[in-house]
Amino acid sequence: MLWLWGSPLIRRVKSLRWIPGPLIAVLLGCVTTLLLTHFAPQQLAALPRITLPAFGSLGDLLGELESPAWSAWRNPSVWVVAVTLALVASLETLLSQEALKKLRPQNPPPSPNREMVAQGVGNLLSGVLGAMPITAVIVRSSVNVSNGAQSKLSIFIHGVLLLICGLWFSGLLTLIPLASLAAVLLYTGYKLATPRLFIEQFRQGAAQYVPFLATIGGIIAFGMLAGIGIGLATQMAFSLWRSHRHSLQLARYDDHYVLRIQQNLTFMHNPHLLALLAKIPEKSVVIVEHDSVGYLDPDVRAVLDDFAENAPQRGIRLNQWPLASR
């Protein structure tokens, strides 16, 4: 239904354009719940739905809030949960912000620092009041964007509507099946990660699509925090590999060989360095370009010294060879 509602066939009908597709999906879910209530009540118990407490007034809502247990700060498990929530909420907010940039570019772009400060202050106040942690969610944000929201007023209106629904329409909200909400999430995720995005990642090569797939697989298998960590580790491994691969270059000009050292070298570069030095034949001239190098690991220095020591026996002349003082 969501895909059908977003199709050109429906969008051509002006009277239907202003009705968001997720609302239609939720309404259909509510109708399904009502039909099961009247015609198949035995099946209704097996239908997962939203569960909300009933509040008769704002006072009932405030009565549900709990004051903080200040003695819990001595419990190490509380710190573990707090750090985990902070990381997950921060990552989710930053990822939502990046996703919104793709949905609708903003000028000037939103500031991640301001977003983190606002979220931190909000979570401090929320914790003091005994409420749930606060974070940005791409589904709610995409609803604002898709309905033409341009200012921060949309966030305030969104919060007020949620408060009103929770206070006085909780009975109606319990009619919504979780399957309808899952469909909305899947549809929103599809719009953010279309097949074109996967094709673009694959076209950019393994260094791009392997971390991309590792992140997706990690999130599906272990959760968002672990998945992002796996993706970052994979990206760092590829970056180190590419840096390692391009740190040394050997070029040949007749009987002259130019060894270019592009960056500081560590013991991890020794296998690559040995492989390049082994390609230099006897009776050659070797020129080393190392002006941009500020440090050579002692193990790398040992390899270069061994080559320089054996060079006269092989008839190899060295030019601009790294000095021991570098």
GROMACS .gro file of C-alpha atoms in nm:
model
  326
    1MET     CA    1   0.000   0.000   0.000
    2LEU     CA    2   0.282   0.242   0.082
    3TRP     CA    3   0.448   0.182  -0.254
    4LEU     CA    4   0.114   0.214  -0.432
    5TRP     CA    5   0.034   0.538  -0.251
    6GLY     CA    6   0.364   0.687  -0.358
    7SER     CA    7   0.323   0.582  -0.720
    8PRO     CA    8   0.256   0.836  -1.000
    9LEU     CA    9  -0.094   0.690  -1.039
   10ILE     CA   10  -0.197   0.815  -0.694
   11ARG     CA   11   0.014   1.130  -0.702
   12ARG     CA   12  -0.173   1.250  -1.010
   13VAL     CA   13  -0.490   1.280  -0.802
   14LYS     CA   14  -0.465   1.621  -0.636
   15SER     CA   15  -0.712   1.538  -0.361
   16LEU     CA   16  -0.493   1.248  -0.245
   17ARG     CA   17  -0.152   1.417  -0.254
   18TRP     CA   18  -0.185   1.577   0.087
   19ILE     CA   19  -0.261   1.244   0.259
   20PRO     CA   20   0.067   1.079   0.366
   21GLY     CA   21   0.113   0.713   0.280
   22PRO     CA   22   0.214   0.608   0.635
   23LEU     CA   23  -0.118   0.743   0.764
   24ILE     CA   24  -0.304   0.522   0.518
   25ALA     CA   25  -0.101   0.220   0.630
   26VAL     CA   26  -0.180   0.291   0.996
   27LEU     CA   27  -0.550   0.343   0.924
   28LEU     CA   28  -0.568   0.015   0.734
   29GLY     CA   29  -0.406  -0.155   1.030
   30CYS     CA   30  -0.665  -0.005   1.264
   31VAL     CA   31  -0.947  -0.119   1.036
   32THR     CA   32  -0.799  -0.469   1.040
   33THR     CA   33  -0.796  -0.464   1.420
   34LEU     CA   34  -1.160  -0.356   1.433
   35LEU     CA   35  -1.263  -0.625   1.185
   36LEU     CA   36  -1.085  -0.891   1.388
   37THR     CA   37  -1.252  -0.760   1.703
   38HIS     CA   38  -1.599  -0.815   1.558
   39PHE     CA   39  -1.553  -1.117   1.331
   40ALA     CA   40  -1.252  -1.310   1.465
   41PRO     CA   41  -1.187  -1.215   1.828
   42GLN     CA   42  -0.989  -1.534   1.884
   43GLN     CA   43  -0.733  -1.414   1.627
   44LEU     CA   44  -0.706  -1.071   1.784
   45ALA     CA   45  -0.504  -1.199   2.079
   46ALA     CA   46  -0.233  -1.318   1.839
   47LEU     CA   47  -0.206  -0.974   1.674
   48PRO     CA   48   0.081  -0.769   1.827
   49ARG     CA   49  -0.037  -0.414   1.888
   50ILE     CA   50   0.074  -0.095   2.058
   51THR     CA   51   0.024  -0.103   2.434
   52LEU     CA   52  -0.013   0.227   2.616
   53PRO     CA   53  -0.127   0.313   2.968
   54ALA     CA   54  -0.450   0.509   2.991
   55PHE     CA   55  -0.419   0.863   3.128
   56GLY     CA   56  -0.729   1.050   3.231
   57SER     CA   57  -0.552   1.381   3.274
   58LEU     CA   58  -0.216   1.551   3.269
   59GLY     CA   59  -0.192   1.485   3.642
   60ASP     CA   60  -0.210   1.110   3.580
   61LEU     CA   61   0.078   1.143   3.336
   62LEU     CA   62   0.288   1.341   3.582
   63GLY     CA   63   0.211   1.081   3.847
   64GLU     CA   64   0.384   0.818   3.634
   65LEU     CA   65   0.712   1.011   3.639
   66GLU     CA   66   0.966   0.888   3.890
   67SER     CA   67   1.229   1.095   4.066
   68PRO     CA   68   1.589   0.986   4.006
   69ALA     CA   69   1.751   0.741   4.245
   70TRP     CA   70   2.067   0.937   4.314
   71SER     CA   71   2.229   0.649   4.499
   72ALA     CA   72   2.239   0.447   4.175
   73TRP     CA   73   2.540   0.642   4.049
   74ARG     CA   74   2.759   0.410   4.258
   75ASN     CA   75   2.635   0.108   4.062
   76PRO     CA   76   2.879   0.026   3.777
   77SER     CA   77   2.604  -0.134   3.569
   78VAL     CA   78   2.422   0.199   3.561
   79TRP     CA   79   2.727   0.362   3.404
   80VAL     CA   80   2.748   0.088   3.142
   81VAL     CA   81   2.384   0.137   3.046
   82ALA     CA   82   2.423   0.516   3.048
   83VAL     CA   83   2.727   0.511   2.819
   84THR     CA   84   2.556   0.265   2.585
   85LEU     CA   85   2.242   0.479   2.566
   86ALA     CA   86   2.449   0.793   2.508
   87LEU     CA   87   2.643   0.633   2.223
   88VAL     CA   88   2.338   0.479   2.058
   89ALA     CA   89   2.131   0.797   2.090
   90SER     CA   90   2.414   1.015   1.960
   91LEU     CA   91   2.481   0.788   1.664
   92GLU     CA   92   2.113   0.764   1.580
   93THR     CA   93   2.075   1.142   1.591
   94LEU     CA   94   2.381   1.205   1.374
   95LEU     CA   95   2.279   0.937   1.126
   96SER     CA   96   1.927   1.081   1.110
   97GLN     CA   97   2.074   1.423   1.043
   98GLU     CA   98   2.285   1.288   0.758
   99ALA     CA   99   1.985   1.104   0.614
  100LEU     CA  100   1.774   1.420   0.625
  101LYS     CA  101   2.040   1.606   0.428
  102LYS     CA  102   1.981   1.359   0.145
  103LEU     CA  103   1.604   1.394   0.168
  104ARG     CA  104   1.614   1.774   0.164
  105PRO     CA  105   1.940   1.972   0.148
  106GLN     CA  106   1.946   2.270   0.383
  107ASN     CA  107   2.135   2.594   0.353
  108PRO     CA  108   2.306   2.652   0.586
  109PRO     CA  109   2.341   2.287   0.682
  110PRO     CA  110   2.244   2.186   1.037
  111SER     CA  111   2.520   2.185   1.297
  112PRO     CA  112   2.598   1.843   1.450
  113ASN     CA  113   2.757   2.015   1.751
  114ARG     CA  114   2.443   2.213   1.829
  115GLU     CA  115   2.235   1.900   1.784
  116MET     CA  116   2.451   1.709   2.033
  117VAL     CA  117   2.443   1.992   2.288
  118ALA     CA  118   2.064   2.020   2.259
  119GLN     CA  119   2.022   1.645   2.292
  120GLY     CA  120   2.253   1.634   2.593
  121VAL     CA  121   2.068   1.911   2.774
  122GLY     CA  122   1.735   1.751   2.686
  123ASN     CA  123   1.844   1.413   2.818
  124LEU     CA  124   1.969   1.568   3.143
  125LEU     CA  125   1.631   1.733   3.200
  126SER     CA  126   1.450   1.418   3.089
  127GLY     CA  127   1.645   1.208   3.338
  128VAL     CA  128   1.578   1.450   3.622
  129LEU     CA  129   1.205   1.433   3.546
  130GLY     CA  130   1.211   1.054   3.525
  131ALA     CA  131   1.125   1.040   3.157
  132MET     CA  132   1.268   0.833   2.871
  133PRO     CA  133   1.592   0.925   2.689
  134ILE     CA  134   1.562   1.162   2.394
  135THR     CA  135   1.700   1.105   2.047
  136ALA     CA  136   1.622   1.193   1.687
  137VAL     CA  137   1.442   0.926   1.485
  138ILE     CA  138   1.449   0.921   1.108
  139VAL     CA  139   1.084   0.815   1.077
  140ARG     CA  140   0.946   1.117   1.261
  141SER     CA  141   1.196   1.349   1.095
  142SER     CA  142   1.116   1.218   0.748
  143VAL     CA  143   0.745   1.276   0.815
  144ASN     CA  144   0.818   1.640   0.888
  145VAL     CA  145   1.030   1.674   0.576
  146SER     CA  146   0.784   1.495   0.348
  147ASN     CA  147   0.505   1.725   0.467
  148GLY     CA  148   0.695   2.042   0.388
  149ALA     CA  149   0.827   2.138   0.732
  150GLN     CA  150   1.077   2.424   0.711
  151SER     CA  151   1.135   2.543   1.069
  152LYS     CA  152   1.182   2.420   1.424
  153LEU     CA  153   0.812   2.481   1.485
  154SER     CA  154   0.741   2.144   1.324
  155ILE     CA  155   0.931   1.970   1.604
  156PHE     CA  156   0.728   2.151   1.869
  157ILE     CA  157   0.398   2.072   1.696
  158HIS     CA  158   0.505   1.711   1.660
  159GLY     CA  159   0.571   1.687   2.032
  160VAL     CA  160   0.240   1.851   2.122
  161LEU     CA  161   0.051   1.611   1.896
  162LEU     CA  162   0.225   1.313   2.057
  163LEU     CA  163   0.134   1.444   2.402
  164ILE     CA  164  -0.230   1.493   2.304
  165CYS     CA  165  -0.253   1.148   2.147
  166GLY     CA  166  -0.092   0.986   2.449
  167LEU     CA  167  -0.323   1.163   2.694
  168TRP     CA  168  -0.662   1.147   2.528
  169PHE     CA  169  -0.637   0.905   2.237
  170SER     CA  170  -0.444   0.615   2.386
  171GLY     CA  171  -0.743   0.388   2.324
  172LEU     CA  172  -0.728   0.460   1.953
  173LEU     CA  173  -0.352   0.415   1.941
  174THR     CA  174  -0.384   0.065   2.084
  175LEU     CA  175  -0.571  -0.031   1.767
  176ILE     CA  176  -0.252   0.013   1.562
  177PRO     CA  177  -0.084  -0.322   1.484
  178LEU     CA  178   0.291  -0.333   1.518
  179ALA     CA  179   0.300  -0.473   1.164
  180SER     CA  180   0.174  -0.138   1.032
  181LEU     CA  181   0.452   0.048   1.210
  182ALA     CA  182   0.705  -0.207   1.083
  183ALA     CA  183   0.581  -0.146   0.729
  184VAL     CA  184   0.629   0.228   0.773
  185LEU     CA  185   0.984   0.171   0.899
  186LEU     CA  186   1.067  -0.059   0.609
  187TYR     CA  187   0.926   0.187   0.358
  188THR     CA  188   1.119   0.476   0.509
  189GLY     CA  189   1.436   0.269   0.512
  190TYR     CA  190   1.384   0.176   0.149
  191LYS     CA  191   1.355   0.541   0.050
  192LEU     CA  192   1.682   0.615   0.230
  193ALA     CA  193   1.864   0.309   0.092
  194THR     CA  194   1.733   0.251  -0.257
  195PRO     CA  195   1.890  -0.004  -0.495
  196ARG     CA  196   2.060   0.288  -0.669
  197LEU     CA  197   2.259   0.354  -0.351
  198PHE     CA  198   2.386  -0.005  -0.345
  199ILE     CA  199   2.479   0.015  -0.713
  200GLU     CA  200   2.673   0.338  -0.653
  201GLN     CA  201   2.861   0.180  -0.364
  202PHE     CA  202   2.962  -0.120  -0.574
  203ARG     CA  203   3.075   0.102  -0.860
  204GLN     CA  204   3.316   0.282  -0.626
  205GLY     CA  205   3.510  -0.037  -0.560
  206ALA     CA  206   3.578  -0.279  -0.277
  207ALA     CA  207   3.719  -0.008  -0.051
  208GLN     CA  208   3.373   0.149  -0.047
  209TYR     CA  209   3.125  -0.137  -0.066
  210VAL     CA  210   3.299  -0.380   0.173
  211PRO     CA  211   3.272  -0.144   0.475
  212PHE     CA  212   2.920  -0.057   0.356
  213LEU     CA  213   2.812  -0.421   0.356
  214ALA     CA  214   3.000  -0.490   0.680
  215THR     CA  215   2.806  -0.211   0.851
  216ILE     CA  216   2.473  -0.341   0.724
  217GLY     CA  217   2.552  -0.698   0.823
  218GLY     CA  218   2.678  -0.591   1.165
  219ILE     CA  219   2.368  -0.386   1.238
  220ILE     CA  220   2.137  -0.670   1.134
  221ALA     CA  221   2.331  -0.932   1.331
  222PHE     CA  222   2.443  -0.744   1.642
  223GLY     CA  223   2.258  -0.411   1.661
  224MET     CA  224   2.328  -0.055   1.558
  225LEU     CA  225   2.617   0.023   1.795
  226ALA     CA  226   2.810  -0.296   1.718
  227GLY     CA  227   2.730  -0.270   1.348
  228ILE     CA  228   2.865   0.083   1.321
  229GLY     CA  229   3.173  -0.026   1.514
  230ILE     CA  230   3.227  -0.313   1.269
  231GLY     CA  231   3.184  -0.075   0.977
  232LEU     CA  232   3.432   0.175   1.123
  233ALA     CA  233   3.686  -0.100   1.190
  234THR     CA  234   3.649  -0.229   0.834
  235GLN     CA  235   3.687   0.121   0.691
  236MET     CA  236   3.997   0.183   0.902
  237ALA     CA  237   4.146  -0.146   0.785
  238PHE     CA  238   4.090  -0.051   0.421
  239SER     CA  239   4.231   0.297   0.481
  240LEU     CA  240   4.544   0.152   0.640
  241TRP     CA  241   4.579  -0.095   0.356
  242ARG     CA  242   4.549   0.175   0.092
  243SER     CA  243   4.790   0.400   0.280
  244HIS     CA  244   5.032   0.111   0.316
  245ARG     CA  245   5.004   0.026  -0.051
  246HIS     CA  246   5.076   0.379  -0.176
  247SER     CA  247   5.342   0.470   0.079
  248LEU     CA  248   5.621   0.327  -0.138
  249GLN     CA  249   5.658   0.346  -0.515
  250LEU     CA  250   5.932   0.224  -0.746
  251ALA     CA  251   5.970   0.370  -1.096
  252ARG     CA  252   6.219   0.267  -1.364
  253TYR     CA  253   6.393   0.495  -1.616
  254ASP     CA  254   6.635   0.280  -1.820
  255ASP     CA  255   6.898   0.168  -1.566
  256HIS     CA  256   6.785   0.426  -1.311
  257TYR     CA  257   6.532   0.336  -1.042
  258VAL     CA  258   6.350   0.596  -0.836
  259LEU     CA  259   6.223   0.481  -0.497
  260ARG     CA  260   5.964   0.726  -0.369
  261ILE     CA  261   5.888   0.722   0.004
  262GLN     CA  262   5.560   0.908   0.040
  263GLN     CA  263   5.518   0.901   0.418
  264ASN     CA  264   5.668   0.793   0.748
  265LEU     CA  265   5.742   0.421   0.750
  266THR     CA  266   5.696   0.164   1.025
  267PHE     CA  267   5.787  -0.203   1.053
  268MET     CA  268   5.457  -0.287   0.881
  269HIS     CA  269   5.600  -0.146   0.557
  270ASN     CA  270   5.899  -0.381   0.559
  271PRO     CA  271   5.745  -0.658   0.343
  272HIS     CA  272   5.647  -0.406   0.075
  273LEU     CA  273   5.987  -0.234   0.094
  274LEU     CA  274   6.174  -0.564   0.065
  275ALA     CA  275   5.962  -0.663  -0.236
  276LEU     CA  276   6.044  -0.336  -0.415
  277LEU     CA  277   6.416  -0.353  -0.336
  278ALA     CA  278   6.426  -0.710  -0.468
  279LYS     CA  279   6.313  -0.581  -0.809
  280ILE     CA  280   6.624  -0.365  -0.850
  281PRO     CA  281   6.881  -0.552  -1.067
  282GLU     CA  282   7.258  -0.532  -1.049
  283LYS     CA  283   7.452  -0.240  -1.199
  284SER     CA  284   7.167   0.004  -1.149
  285VAL     CA  285   7.141   0.354  -1.013
  286VAL     CA  286   6.892   0.398  -0.730
  287ILE     CA  287   6.758   0.742  -0.643
  288VAL     CA  288   6.550   0.779  -0.329
  289GLU     CA  289   6.296   1.060  -0.291
  290HIS     CA  290   6.222   1.103   0.078
  291ASP     CA  291   6.190   1.478   0.133
  292SER     CA  292   5.845   1.446   0.292
  293VAL     CA  293   5.952   1.177   0.538
  294GLY     CA  294   6.000   1.281   0.898
  295TYR     CA  295   6.050   0.942   1.058
  296LEU     CA  296   6.177   0.599   0.961
  297ASP     CA  297   6.123   0.308   1.195
  298PRO     CA  298   6.446   0.138   1.314
  299ASP     CA  299   6.333  -0.184   1.144
  300VAL     CA  300   6.291   0.004   0.818
  301ARG     CA  301   6.629   0.165   0.873
  302ALA     CA  302   6.783  -0.180   0.915
  303VAL     CA  303   6.642  -0.296   0.580
  304LEU     CA  304   6.777   0.014   0.405
  305ASP     CA  305   7.116  -0.022   0.572
  306ASP     CA  306   7.142  -0.386   0.465
  307PHE     CA  307   7.062  -0.293   0.106
  308ALA     CA  308   7.315  -0.007   0.112
  309GLU     CA  309   7.582  -0.238   0.255
  310ASN     CA  310   7.536  -0.495  -0.021
  311ALA     CA  311   7.488  -0.242  -0.301
  312PRO     CA  312   7.861  -0.202  -0.394
  313GLN     CA  313   7.899  -0.578  -0.435
  314ARG     CA  314   7.611  -0.577  -0.684
  315GLY     CA  315   7.737  -0.272  -0.870
  316ILE     CA  316   7.445  -0.059  -0.753
  317ARG     CA  317   7.502   0.311  -0.704
  318LEU     CA  318   7.290   0.490  -0.445
  319ASN     CA  319   7.182   0.851  -0.472
  320GLN     CA  320   7.006   1.051  -0.199
  321TRP     CA  321   6.997   0.743   0.022
  322PRO     CA  322   6.835   0.815   0.362
  323LEU     CA  323   7.101   0.910   0.614
  324ALA     CA  324   7.124   0.751   0.955
  325SER     CA  325   7.037   1.082   1.117
  326ARG     CA  326   6.687   1.094   0.967
   0.00000   0.00000   0.00000
